[in-house]
Amino acid sequence: MAAKEKQEEVLIINRRTGKALQCMGLDNGTVVAQAALTGEDAQLWLPVPVGKSVKLLNKATGKALDLMHGGTEAGTWAQTWEDVGGESQLWQWVKVTATYKKLLNVNAGKVLDIVDMR
């Protein structure tokens, strides 16, 4: 019997604040926020390759990182939602330096950011 391969888990850390992207609840439409780094399951994301993109599933909820209402405007809030296979749930890692990457939403063409850069 083959050994089951452990799926990669990632923490998404804001390099300015040092805080982690965290799922704040179990329901569809729950916003994500930055929180003090604890490494708990709500802060862990499982990247699932989809072509040249990745879907990020929260380890605690199994829900995908998504944009509210499939929004494409600057300021659209990020949330978690059940996997619906939509482009608002697809992301790409954009290399900035050897250790720093931005997270670009495929549908919106915009990177994940903090509200009012707080």
PDB file of C-alpha atoms in Angstrom:
ATOM      1  CA  MET A   1       0.000   0.000   0.000  1.00  0.00           C
ATOM      2  CA  ALA A   2       1.399   3.395  -0.982  1.00  0.00           C
ATOM      3  CA  ALA A   3       1.944   5.994   1.718  1.00  0.00           C
ATOM      4  CA  LYS A   4      -0.495   8.901   1.606  1.00  0.00           C
ATOM      5  CA  GLU A   5       1.319  12.103   0.617  1.00  0.00           C
ATOM      6  CA  LYS A   6       0.792  15.011   3.008  1.00  0.00           C
ATOM      7  CA  GLN A   7      -0.706  18.016   1.252  1.00  0.00           C
ATOM      8  CA  GLU A   8       1.302  21.228   1.373  1.00  0.00           C
ATOM      9  CA  GLU A   9      -0.014  23.833   3.803  1.00  0.00           C
ATOM     10  CA  VAL A  10       0.852  27.508   3.464  1.00  0.00           C
ATOM     11  CA  LEU A  11       0.632  30.505   5.753  1.00  0.00           C
ATOM     12  CA  ILE A  12      -0.064  33.775   3.959  1.00  0.00           C
ATOM     13  CA  ILE A  13       1.768  36.464   5.911  1.00  0.00           C
ATOM     14  CA  ASN A  14       1.544  40.200   5.328  1.00  0.00           C
ATOM     15  CA  ARG A  15       5.155  41.332   5.139  1.00  0.00           C
ATOM     16  CA  ARG A  16       4.356  44.802   6.534  1.00  0.00           C
ATOM     17  CA  THR A  17       2.364  43.671   9.595  1.00  0.00           C
ATOM     18  CA  GLY A  18       3.723  40.144  10.115  1.00  0.00           C
ATOM     19  CA  LYS A  19       0.116  38.946  10.539  1.00  0.00           C
ATOM     20  CA  ALA A  20      -1.444  35.892   8.901  1.00  0.00           C
ATOM     21  CA  LEU A  21      -4.468  35.654   6.615  1.00  0.00           C
ATOM     22  CA  GLN A  22      -7.150  33.954   8.693  1.00  0.00           C
ATOM     23  CA  CYS A  23     -10.621  32.597   8.002  1.00  0.00           C
ATOM     24  CA  MET A  24     -12.910  34.149  10.618  1.00  0.00           C
ATOM     25  CA  GLY A  25     -15.807  31.655  10.591  1.00  0.00           C
ATOM     26  CA  LEU A  26     -17.464  28.604   9.082  1.00  0.00           C
ATOM     27  CA  ASP A  27     -20.229  30.104   6.938  1.00  0.00           C
ATOM     28  CA  ASN A  28     -20.116  30.983   3.241  1.00  0.00           C
ATOM     29  CA  GLY A  29     -19.372  34.696   2.880  1.00  0.00           C
ATOM     30  CA  THR A  30     -17.254  34.931   6.020  1.00  0.00           C
ATOM     31  CA  VAL A  31     -14.623  37.596   5.474  1.00  0.00           C
ATOM     32  CA  VAL A  32     -10.975  36.857   5.958  1.00  0.00           C
ATOM     33  CA  ALA A  33      -8.779  39.094   8.080  1.00  0.00           C
ATOM     34  CA  GLN A  34      -5.228  39.379   9.241  1.00  0.00           C
ATOM     35  CA  ALA A  35      -4.543  38.092  12.735  1.00  0.00           C
ATOM     36  CA  ALA A  36      -1.580  37.474  15.016  1.00  0.00           C
ATOM     37  CA  LEU A  37       0.359  34.464  13.788  1.00  0.00           C
ATOM     38  CA  THR A  38      -0.652  31.314  15.685  1.00  0.00           C
ATOM     39  CA  GLY A  39      -0.394  28.636  12.995  1.00  0.00           C
ATOM     40  CA  GLU A  40      -3.896  27.374  13.817  1.00  0.00           C
ATOM     41  CA  ASP A  41      -5.862  25.624  11.064  1.00  0.00           C
ATOM     42  CA  ALA A  42      -7.882  28.802  10.311  1.00  0.00           C
ATOM     43  CA  GLN A  43      -4.574  30.359   9.166  1.00  0.00           C
ATOM     44  CA  LEU A  44      -3.456  27.431   7.032  1.00  0.00           C
ATOM     45  CA  TRP A  45      -4.293  27.257   3.343  1.00  0.00           C
ATOM     46  CA  LEU A  46      -4.072  24.218   1.075  1.00  0.00           C
ATOM     47  CA  PRO A  47      -3.052  25.185  -2.467  1.00  0.00           C
ATOM     48  CA  VAL A  48      -4.776  23.114  -5.163  1.00  0.00           C
ATOM     49  CA  PRO A  49      -3.286  23.589  -8.639  1.00  0.00           C
ATOM     50  CA  VAL A  50      -5.779  24.535 -11.381  1.00  0.00           C
ATOM     51  CA  GLY A  51      -3.846  25.013 -14.600  1.00  0.00           C
ATOM     52  CA  LYS A  52      -1.456  27.941 -14.105  1.00  0.00           C
ATOM     53  CA  SER A  53      -3.450  29.102 -11.082  1.00  0.00           C
ATOM     54  CA  VAL A  54      -4.126  27.819  -7.605  1.00  0.00           C
ATOM     55  CA  LYS A  55      -7.254  27.481  -5.500  1.00  0.00           C
ATOM     56  CA  LEU A  56      -6.571  28.132  -1.806  1.00  0.00           C
ATOM     57  CA  LEU A  57      -8.684  26.009   0.541  1.00  0.00           C
ATOM     58  CA  ASN A  58      -8.756  26.885   4.214  1.00  0.00           C
ATOM     59  CA  LYS A  59      -7.643  23.934   6.326  1.00  0.00           C
ATOM     60  CA  ALA A  60     -10.182  24.603   9.103  1.00  0.00           C
ATOM     61  CA  THR A  61     -13.242  25.000   6.870  1.00  0.00           C
ATOM     62  CA  GLY A  62     -12.359  23.455   3.503  1.00  0.00           C
ATOM     63  CA  LYS A  63     -13.733  26.617   1.871  1.00  0.00           C
ATOM     64  CA  ALA A  64     -11.974  28.501  -0.907  1.00  0.00           C
ATOM     65  CA  LEU A  65     -10.473  31.984  -0.716  1.00  0.00           C
ATOM     66  CA  ASP A  66     -12.849  34.020  -2.865  1.00  0.00           C
ATOM     67  CA  LEU A  67     -13.864  37.594  -3.720  1.00  0.00           C
ATOM     68  CA  MET A  68     -17.275  38.823  -2.565  1.00  0.00           C
ATOM     69  CA  HIS A  69     -19.869  38.622  -5.329  1.00  0.00           C
ATOM     70  CA  GLY A  70     -17.089  37.807  -7.813  1.00  0.00           C
ATOM     71  CA  GLY A  71     -16.082  41.458  -7.563  1.00  0.00           C
ATOM     72  CA  THR A  72     -13.417  42.946  -9.783  1.00  0.00           C
ATOM     73  CA  GLU A  73     -13.323  46.484  -8.386  1.00  0.00           C
ATOM     74  CA  ALA A  74     -10.520  47.745  -6.157  1.00  0.00           C
ATOM     75  CA  GLY A  75     -11.644  47.400  -2.549  1.00  0.00           C
ATOM     76  CA  THR A  76     -13.647  44.190  -3.069  1.00  0.00           C
ATOM     77  CA  TRP A  77     -13.482  42.180   0.148  1.00  0.00           C
ATOM     78  CA  ALA A  78     -12.018  38.685   0.305  1.00  0.00           C
ATOM     79  CA  GLN A  79     -14.085  35.918   1.860  1.00  0.00           C
ATOM     80  CA  THR A  80     -14.315  32.158   2.048  1.00  0.00           C
ATOM     81  CA  TRP A  81     -16.952  30.257   0.091  1.00  0.00           C
ATOM     82  CA  GLU A  82     -17.600  26.654  -0.816  1.00  0.00           C
ATOM     83  CA  ASP A  83     -15.713  25.552  -3.908  1.00  0.00           C
ATOM     84  CA  VAL A  84     -17.837  26.530  -6.906  1.00  0.00           C
ATOM     85  CA  GLY A  85     -15.100  26.308  -9.533  1.00  0.00           C
ATOM     86  CA  GLY A  86     -15.345  30.000 -10.381  1.00  0.00           C
ATOM     87  CA  GLU A  87     -12.536  32.309 -11.482  1.00  0.00           C
ATOM     88  CA  SER A  88     -13.056  34.504  -8.402  1.00  0.00           C
ATOM     89  CA  GLN A  89     -11.571  31.551  -6.472  1.00  0.00           C
ATOM     90  CA  LEU A  90      -8.447  31.295  -8.624  1.00  0.00           C
ATOM     91  CA  TRP A  91      -5.180  32.948  -7.616  1.00  0.00           C
ATOM     92  CA  GLN A  92      -1.648  33.208  -8.942  1.00  0.00           C
ATOM     93  CA  TRP A  93       1.571  33.682  -7.005  1.00  0.00           C
ATOM     94  CA  VAL A  94       3.438  36.660  -8.478  1.00  0.00           C
ATOM     95  CA  LYS A  95       7.148  36.560  -7.606  1.00  0.00           C
ATOM     96  CA  VAL A  96       8.507  39.885  -6.370  1.00  0.00           C
ATOM     97  CA  THR A  97      11.760  38.673  -4.749  1.00  0.00           C
ATOM     98  CA  ALA A  98      13.167  35.266  -3.842  1.00  0.00           C
ATOM     99  CA  THR A  99      11.205  35.290  -0.572  1.00  0.00           C
ATOM    100  CA  TYR A 100       8.249  37.584  -1.302  1.00  0.00           C
ATOM    101  CA  LYS A 101       5.226  36.892  -3.516  1.00  0.00           C
ATOM    102  CA  LYS A 102       2.005  38.744  -4.163  1.00  0.00           C
ATOM    103  CA  LEU A 103      -1.304  36.914  -4.460  1.00  0.00           C
ATOM    104  CA  LEU A 104      -3.169  37.913  -7.646  1.00  0.00           C
ATOM    105  CA  ASN A 105      -6.844  37.091  -8.177  1.00  0.00           C
ATOM    106  CA  VAL A 106      -7.268  35.748 -11.713  1.00  0.00           C
ATOM    107  CA  ASN A 107     -10.788  37.142 -12.256  1.00  0.00           C
ATOM    108  CA  ALA A 108     -10.166  40.634 -10.837  1.00  0.00           C
ATOM    109  CA  GLY A 109      -6.580  41.014 -12.028  1.00  0.00           C
ATOM    110  CA  LYS A 110      -5.810  42.602  -8.645  1.00  0.00           C
ATOM    111  CA  VAL A 111      -3.657  41.523  -5.723  1.00  0.00           C
ATOM    112  CA  LEU A 112      -4.855  40.722  -2.221  1.00  0.00           C
ATOM    113  CA  ASP A 113      -4.364  43.759   0.000  1.00  0.00           C
ATOM    114  CA  ILE A 114      -5.357  45.210   3.365  1.00  0.00           C
ATOM    115  CA  VAL A 115      -8.330  47.579   3.629  1.00  0.00           C
ATOM    116  CA  ASP A 116      -6.972  51.138   3.765  1.00  0.00           C
ATOM    117  CA  MET A 117      -3.463  49.593   4.079  1.00  0.00           C
ATOM    118  CA  ARG A 118      -3.969  49.162   7.857  1.00  0.00           C
TER     119      ARG A 118
END
